[in-house]
PDB file of C-alpha atoms in Angstrom:
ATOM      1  CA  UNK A1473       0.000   0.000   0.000  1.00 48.00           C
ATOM      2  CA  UNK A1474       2.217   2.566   1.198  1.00 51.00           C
ATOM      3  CA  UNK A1475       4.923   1.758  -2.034  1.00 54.00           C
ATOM      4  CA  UNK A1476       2.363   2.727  -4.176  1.00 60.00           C
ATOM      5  CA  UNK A1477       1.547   6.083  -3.216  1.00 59.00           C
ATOM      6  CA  UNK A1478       3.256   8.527  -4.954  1.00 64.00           C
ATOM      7  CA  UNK A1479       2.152  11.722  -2.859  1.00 76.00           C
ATOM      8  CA  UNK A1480       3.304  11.432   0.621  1.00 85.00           C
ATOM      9  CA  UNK A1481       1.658  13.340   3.701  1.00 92.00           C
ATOM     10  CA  UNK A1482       3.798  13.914   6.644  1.00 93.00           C
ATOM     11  CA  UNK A1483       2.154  15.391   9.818  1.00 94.00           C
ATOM     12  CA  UNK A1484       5.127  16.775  12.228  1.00 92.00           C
ATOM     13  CA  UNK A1485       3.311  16.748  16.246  1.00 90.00           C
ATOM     14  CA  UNK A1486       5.564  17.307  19.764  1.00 90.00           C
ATOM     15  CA  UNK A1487       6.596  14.387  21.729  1.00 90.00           C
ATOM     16  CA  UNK A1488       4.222  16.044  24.552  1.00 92.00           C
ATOM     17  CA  UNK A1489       1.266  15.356  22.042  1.00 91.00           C
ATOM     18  CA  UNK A1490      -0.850  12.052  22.848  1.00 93.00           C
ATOM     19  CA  UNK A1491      -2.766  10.738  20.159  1.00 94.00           C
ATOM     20  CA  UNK A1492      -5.604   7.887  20.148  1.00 93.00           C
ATOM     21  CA  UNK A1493      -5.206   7.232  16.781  1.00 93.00           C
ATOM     22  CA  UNK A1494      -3.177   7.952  13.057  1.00 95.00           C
ATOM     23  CA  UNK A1495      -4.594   6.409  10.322  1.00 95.00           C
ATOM     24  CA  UNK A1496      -4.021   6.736   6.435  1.00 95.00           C
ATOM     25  CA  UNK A1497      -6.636   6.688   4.309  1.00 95.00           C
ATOM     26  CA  UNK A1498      -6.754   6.250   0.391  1.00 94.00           C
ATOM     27  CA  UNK A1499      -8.650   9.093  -1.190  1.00 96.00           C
ATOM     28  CA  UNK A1500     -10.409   8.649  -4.844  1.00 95.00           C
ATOM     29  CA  UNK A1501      -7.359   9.008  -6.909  1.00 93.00           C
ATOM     30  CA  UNK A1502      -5.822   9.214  -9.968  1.00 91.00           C
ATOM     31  CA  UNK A1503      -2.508  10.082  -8.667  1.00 93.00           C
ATOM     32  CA  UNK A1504      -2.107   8.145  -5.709  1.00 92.00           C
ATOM     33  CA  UNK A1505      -3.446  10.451  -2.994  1.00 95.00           C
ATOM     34  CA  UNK A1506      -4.315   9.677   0.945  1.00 95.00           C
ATOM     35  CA  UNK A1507      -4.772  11.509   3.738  1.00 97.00           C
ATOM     36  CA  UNK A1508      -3.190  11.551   7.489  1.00 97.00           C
ATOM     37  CA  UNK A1509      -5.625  11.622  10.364  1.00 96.00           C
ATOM     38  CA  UNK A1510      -4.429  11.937  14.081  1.00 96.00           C
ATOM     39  CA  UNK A1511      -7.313  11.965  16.847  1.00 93.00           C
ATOM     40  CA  UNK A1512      -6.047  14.011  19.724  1.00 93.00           C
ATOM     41  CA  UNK A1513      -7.481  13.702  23.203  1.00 90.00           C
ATOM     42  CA  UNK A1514      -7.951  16.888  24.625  1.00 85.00           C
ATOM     43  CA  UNK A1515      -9.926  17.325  28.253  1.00 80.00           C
ATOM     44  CA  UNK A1516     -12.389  14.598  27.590  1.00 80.00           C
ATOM     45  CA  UNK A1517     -12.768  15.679  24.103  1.00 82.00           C
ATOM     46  CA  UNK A1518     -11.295  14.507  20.556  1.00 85.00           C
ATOM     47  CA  UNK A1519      -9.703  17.056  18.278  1.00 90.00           C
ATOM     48  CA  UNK A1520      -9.165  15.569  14.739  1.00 93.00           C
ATOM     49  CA  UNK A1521      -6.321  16.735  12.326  1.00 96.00           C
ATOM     50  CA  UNK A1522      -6.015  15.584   8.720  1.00 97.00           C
ATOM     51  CA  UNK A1523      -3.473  16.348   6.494  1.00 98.00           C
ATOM     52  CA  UNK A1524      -3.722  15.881   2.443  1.00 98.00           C
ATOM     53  CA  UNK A1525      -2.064  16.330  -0.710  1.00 96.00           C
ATOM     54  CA  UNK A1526      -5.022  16.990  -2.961  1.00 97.00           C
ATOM     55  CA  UNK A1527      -5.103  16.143  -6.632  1.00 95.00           C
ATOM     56  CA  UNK A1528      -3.843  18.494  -9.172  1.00 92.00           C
ATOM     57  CA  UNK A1529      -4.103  19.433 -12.706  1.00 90.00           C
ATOM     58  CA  UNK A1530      -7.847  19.764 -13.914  1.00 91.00           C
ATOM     59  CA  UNK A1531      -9.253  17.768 -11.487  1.00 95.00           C
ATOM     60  CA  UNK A1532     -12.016  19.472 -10.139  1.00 96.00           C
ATOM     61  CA  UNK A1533     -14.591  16.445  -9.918  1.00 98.00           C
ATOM     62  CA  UNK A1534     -12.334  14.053  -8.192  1.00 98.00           C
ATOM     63  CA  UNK A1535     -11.116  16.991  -5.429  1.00 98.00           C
ATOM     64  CA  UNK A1536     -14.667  17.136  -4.578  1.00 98.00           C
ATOM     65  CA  UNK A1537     -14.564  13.286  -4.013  1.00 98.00           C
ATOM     66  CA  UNK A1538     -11.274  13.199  -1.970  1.00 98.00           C
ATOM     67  CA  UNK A1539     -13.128  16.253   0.145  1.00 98.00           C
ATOM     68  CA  UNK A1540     -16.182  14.339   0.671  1.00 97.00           C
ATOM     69  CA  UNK A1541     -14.276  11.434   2.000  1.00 97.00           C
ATOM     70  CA  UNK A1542     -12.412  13.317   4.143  1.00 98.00           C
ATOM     71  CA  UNK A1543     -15.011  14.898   5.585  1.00 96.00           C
ATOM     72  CA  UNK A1544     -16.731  11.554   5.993  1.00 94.00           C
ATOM     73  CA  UNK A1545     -13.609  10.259   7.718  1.00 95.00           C
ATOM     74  CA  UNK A1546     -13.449  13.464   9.956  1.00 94.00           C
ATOM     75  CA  UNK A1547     -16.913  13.285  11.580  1.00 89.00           C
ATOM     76  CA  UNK A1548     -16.714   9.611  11.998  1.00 77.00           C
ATOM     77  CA  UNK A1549     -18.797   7.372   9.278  1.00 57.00           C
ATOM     78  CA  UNK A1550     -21.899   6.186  10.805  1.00 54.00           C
ATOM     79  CA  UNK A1551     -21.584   8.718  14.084  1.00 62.00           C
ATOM     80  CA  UNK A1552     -25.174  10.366  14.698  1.00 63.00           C
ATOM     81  CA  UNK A1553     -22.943  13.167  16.809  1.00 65.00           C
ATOM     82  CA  UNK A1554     -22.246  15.988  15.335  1.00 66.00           C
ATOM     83  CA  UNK A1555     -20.575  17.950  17.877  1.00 68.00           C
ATOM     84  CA  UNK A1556     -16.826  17.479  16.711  1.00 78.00           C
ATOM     85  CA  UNK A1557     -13.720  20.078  16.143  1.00 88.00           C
ATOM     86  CA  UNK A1558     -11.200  19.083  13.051  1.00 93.00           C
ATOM     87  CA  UNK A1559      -8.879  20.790  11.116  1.00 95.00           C
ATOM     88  CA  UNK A1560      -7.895  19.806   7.087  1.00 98.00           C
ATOM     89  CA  UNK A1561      -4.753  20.972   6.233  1.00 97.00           C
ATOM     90  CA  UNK A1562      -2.655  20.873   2.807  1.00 96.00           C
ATOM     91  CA  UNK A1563      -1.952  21.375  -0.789  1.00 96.00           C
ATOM     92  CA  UNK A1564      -5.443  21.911  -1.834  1.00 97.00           C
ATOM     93  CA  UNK A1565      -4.879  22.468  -5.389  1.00 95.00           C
ATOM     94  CA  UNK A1566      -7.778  24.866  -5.083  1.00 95.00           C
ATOM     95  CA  UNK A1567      -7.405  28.453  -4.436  1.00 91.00           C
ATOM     96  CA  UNK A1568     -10.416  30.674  -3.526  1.00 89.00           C
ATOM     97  CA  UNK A1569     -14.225  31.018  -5.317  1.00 91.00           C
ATOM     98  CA  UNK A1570     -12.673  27.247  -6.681  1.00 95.00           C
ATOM     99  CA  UNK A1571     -16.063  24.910  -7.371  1.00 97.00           C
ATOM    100  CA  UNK A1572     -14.620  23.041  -4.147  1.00 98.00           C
ATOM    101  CA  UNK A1573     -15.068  25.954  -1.684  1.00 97.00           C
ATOM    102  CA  UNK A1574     -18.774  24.653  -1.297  1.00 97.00           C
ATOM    103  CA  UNK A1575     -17.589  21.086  -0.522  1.00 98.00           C
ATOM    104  CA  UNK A1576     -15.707  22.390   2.025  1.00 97.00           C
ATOM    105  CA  UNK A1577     -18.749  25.123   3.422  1.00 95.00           C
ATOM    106  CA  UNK A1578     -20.999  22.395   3.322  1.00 95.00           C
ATOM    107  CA  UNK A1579     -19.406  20.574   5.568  1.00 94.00           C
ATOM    108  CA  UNK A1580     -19.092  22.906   7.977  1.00 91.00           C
ATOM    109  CA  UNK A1581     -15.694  24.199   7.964  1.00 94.00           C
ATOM    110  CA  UNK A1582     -13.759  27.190   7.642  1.00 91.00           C
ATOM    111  CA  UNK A1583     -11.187  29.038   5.406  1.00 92.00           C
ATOM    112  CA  UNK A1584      -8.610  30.079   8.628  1.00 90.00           C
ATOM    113  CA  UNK A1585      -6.669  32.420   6.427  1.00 87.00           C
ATOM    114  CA  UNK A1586     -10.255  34.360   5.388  1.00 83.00           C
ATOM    115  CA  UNK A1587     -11.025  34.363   8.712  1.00 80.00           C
ATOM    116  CA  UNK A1588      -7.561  35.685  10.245  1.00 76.00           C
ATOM    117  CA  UNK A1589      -6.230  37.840   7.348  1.00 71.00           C
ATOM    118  CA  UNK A1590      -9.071  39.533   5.412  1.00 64.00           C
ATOM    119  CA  UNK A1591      -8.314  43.611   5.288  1.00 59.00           C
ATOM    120  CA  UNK A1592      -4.881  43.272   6.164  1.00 61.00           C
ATOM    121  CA  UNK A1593      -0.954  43.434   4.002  1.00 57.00           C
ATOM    122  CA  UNK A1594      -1.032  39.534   3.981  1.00 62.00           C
ATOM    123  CA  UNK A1595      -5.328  39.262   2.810  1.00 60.00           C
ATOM    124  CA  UNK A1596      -4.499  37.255  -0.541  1.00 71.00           C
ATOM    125  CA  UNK A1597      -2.156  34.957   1.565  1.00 80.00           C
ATOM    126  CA  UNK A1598      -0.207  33.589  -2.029  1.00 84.00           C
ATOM    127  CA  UNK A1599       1.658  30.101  -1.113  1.00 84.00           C
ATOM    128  CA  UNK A1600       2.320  29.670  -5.159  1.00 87.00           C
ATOM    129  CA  UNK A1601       3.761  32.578  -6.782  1.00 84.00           C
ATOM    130  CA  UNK A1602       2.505  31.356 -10.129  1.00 85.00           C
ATOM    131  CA  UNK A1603      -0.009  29.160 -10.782  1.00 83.00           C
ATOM    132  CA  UNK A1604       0.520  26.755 -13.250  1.00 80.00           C
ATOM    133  CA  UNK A1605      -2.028  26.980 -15.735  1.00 77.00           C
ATOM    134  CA  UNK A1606      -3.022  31.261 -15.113  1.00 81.00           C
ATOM    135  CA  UNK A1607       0.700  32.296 -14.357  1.00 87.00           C
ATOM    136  CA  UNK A1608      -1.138  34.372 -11.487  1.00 87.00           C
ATOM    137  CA  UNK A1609      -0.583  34.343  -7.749  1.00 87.00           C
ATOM    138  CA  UNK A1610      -2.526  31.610  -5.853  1.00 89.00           C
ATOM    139  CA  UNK A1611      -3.142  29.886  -2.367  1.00 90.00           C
ATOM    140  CA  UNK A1612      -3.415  26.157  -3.036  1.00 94.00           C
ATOM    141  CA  UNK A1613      -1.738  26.027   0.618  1.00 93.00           C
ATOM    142  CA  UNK A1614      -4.921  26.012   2.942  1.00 94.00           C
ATOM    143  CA  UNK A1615      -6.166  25.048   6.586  1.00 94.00           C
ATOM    144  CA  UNK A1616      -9.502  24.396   7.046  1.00 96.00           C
ATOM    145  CA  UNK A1617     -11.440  24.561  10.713  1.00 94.00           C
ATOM    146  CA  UNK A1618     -14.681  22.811  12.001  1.00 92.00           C
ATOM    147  CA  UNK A1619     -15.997  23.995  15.048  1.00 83.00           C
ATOM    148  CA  UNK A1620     -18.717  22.737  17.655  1.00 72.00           C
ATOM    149  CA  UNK A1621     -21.222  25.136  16.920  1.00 63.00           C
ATOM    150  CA  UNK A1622     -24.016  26.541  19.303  1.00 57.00           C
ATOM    151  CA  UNK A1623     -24.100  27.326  22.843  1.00 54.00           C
ATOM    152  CA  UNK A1624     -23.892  23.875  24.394  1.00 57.00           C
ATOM    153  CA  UNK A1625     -20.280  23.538  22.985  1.00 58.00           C
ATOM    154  CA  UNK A1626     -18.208  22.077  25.932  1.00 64.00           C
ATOM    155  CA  UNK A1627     -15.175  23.883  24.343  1.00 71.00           C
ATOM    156  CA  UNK A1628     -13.713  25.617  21.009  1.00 76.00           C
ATOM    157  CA  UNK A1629     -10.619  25.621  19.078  1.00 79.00           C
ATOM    158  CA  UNK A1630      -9.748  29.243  19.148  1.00 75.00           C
ATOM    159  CA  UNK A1631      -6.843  30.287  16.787  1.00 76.00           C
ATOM    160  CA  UNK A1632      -5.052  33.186  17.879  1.00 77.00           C
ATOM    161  CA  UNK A1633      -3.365  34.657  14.927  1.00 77.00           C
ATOM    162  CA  UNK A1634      -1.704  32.815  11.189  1.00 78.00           C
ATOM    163  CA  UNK A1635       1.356  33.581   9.565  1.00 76.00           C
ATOM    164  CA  UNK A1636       2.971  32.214   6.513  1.00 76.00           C
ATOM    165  CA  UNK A1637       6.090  30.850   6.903  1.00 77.00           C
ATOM    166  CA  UNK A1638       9.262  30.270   3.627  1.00 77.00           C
ATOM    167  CA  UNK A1639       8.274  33.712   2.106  1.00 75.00           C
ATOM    168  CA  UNK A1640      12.160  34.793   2.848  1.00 79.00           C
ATOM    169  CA  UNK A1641      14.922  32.926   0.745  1.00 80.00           C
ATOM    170  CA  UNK A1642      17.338  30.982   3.108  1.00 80.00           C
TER     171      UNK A1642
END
């Protein structure tokens, strides 16, 4: 399994960090893709992280699939609870107003950079100088956050501040 995967995910954690699980799952692929997941206990509650390599090129159709699956895999497949907190992080292959934004609202989860950056120097947040097909700017680079909504949350995820990080040559 893990020979043929061409596209690699790597999730880097602290040796402080307990998990209760870290699984990799196959996505619908043409190109070899899978996704990390790490369940993190966290005061009697479960914080789940994915990370993913999404498929590139003109693949809009399958990127909705490997986002559905995830998403599936996130809240727990057959769970009736829906009162979880996960993060997707990644190369998205998408960049904003992309088809797959709506995949993603749907499912409940946020852009983090919108959230954090909009109005500021940093709003368009470019992790790809130049696209590969538009030569433009782009953010392919993207992390993702679902919340427990409503007022009977027990407790929230609540990111402080995001910065990007290898804008300055070595």
């Amino acid at each position: 399994l893990f020979r043929s995967l061409a596209y690699g995910v790597v999730m880097l954690l602290k040796c402080k960090v307990s998990l209760s699980s870290l699984q990799l799952h196959v996505l619908p692929t043409l190109m070899n893709r899978a996704v990390l997941v790490a369940t993190i206990p966290i005061g009697g509650h479960e914080l789940r992280v994915a990370t993913v390599h999404l498929e590139s090129l003109n693949n809009t159709e399958v990127r909705k699939q490997q986002l559905q699956r995830i998403f599936e895999l996130l809240h727990g497949v057959g769970k009736e609870d829906d009162s979880y907190t996960a993060m997707l992080m990644g190369d998205m292959n998408f960049d904003d107003g992309a088809p797959e934004d709506a995949v993603v609202e749907q499912a409940g989860f946020l852009d983090c950079w919108r959230s954090f950056a909009a109005g500021t120097q940093e709003a368009s947040g470019c992790t790809m100088p130049f696209d590969d097909v538009s030569g433009r700017p782009t953010r392919i680079d993207r992390i993702f956050l679902r919340q427990v909504l409503g007022s009977g949350a027990a407790w929230r995820l609540l990111p402080q501040s995001m910065q990007r990080l290898g804008t300055e040559p070595l």
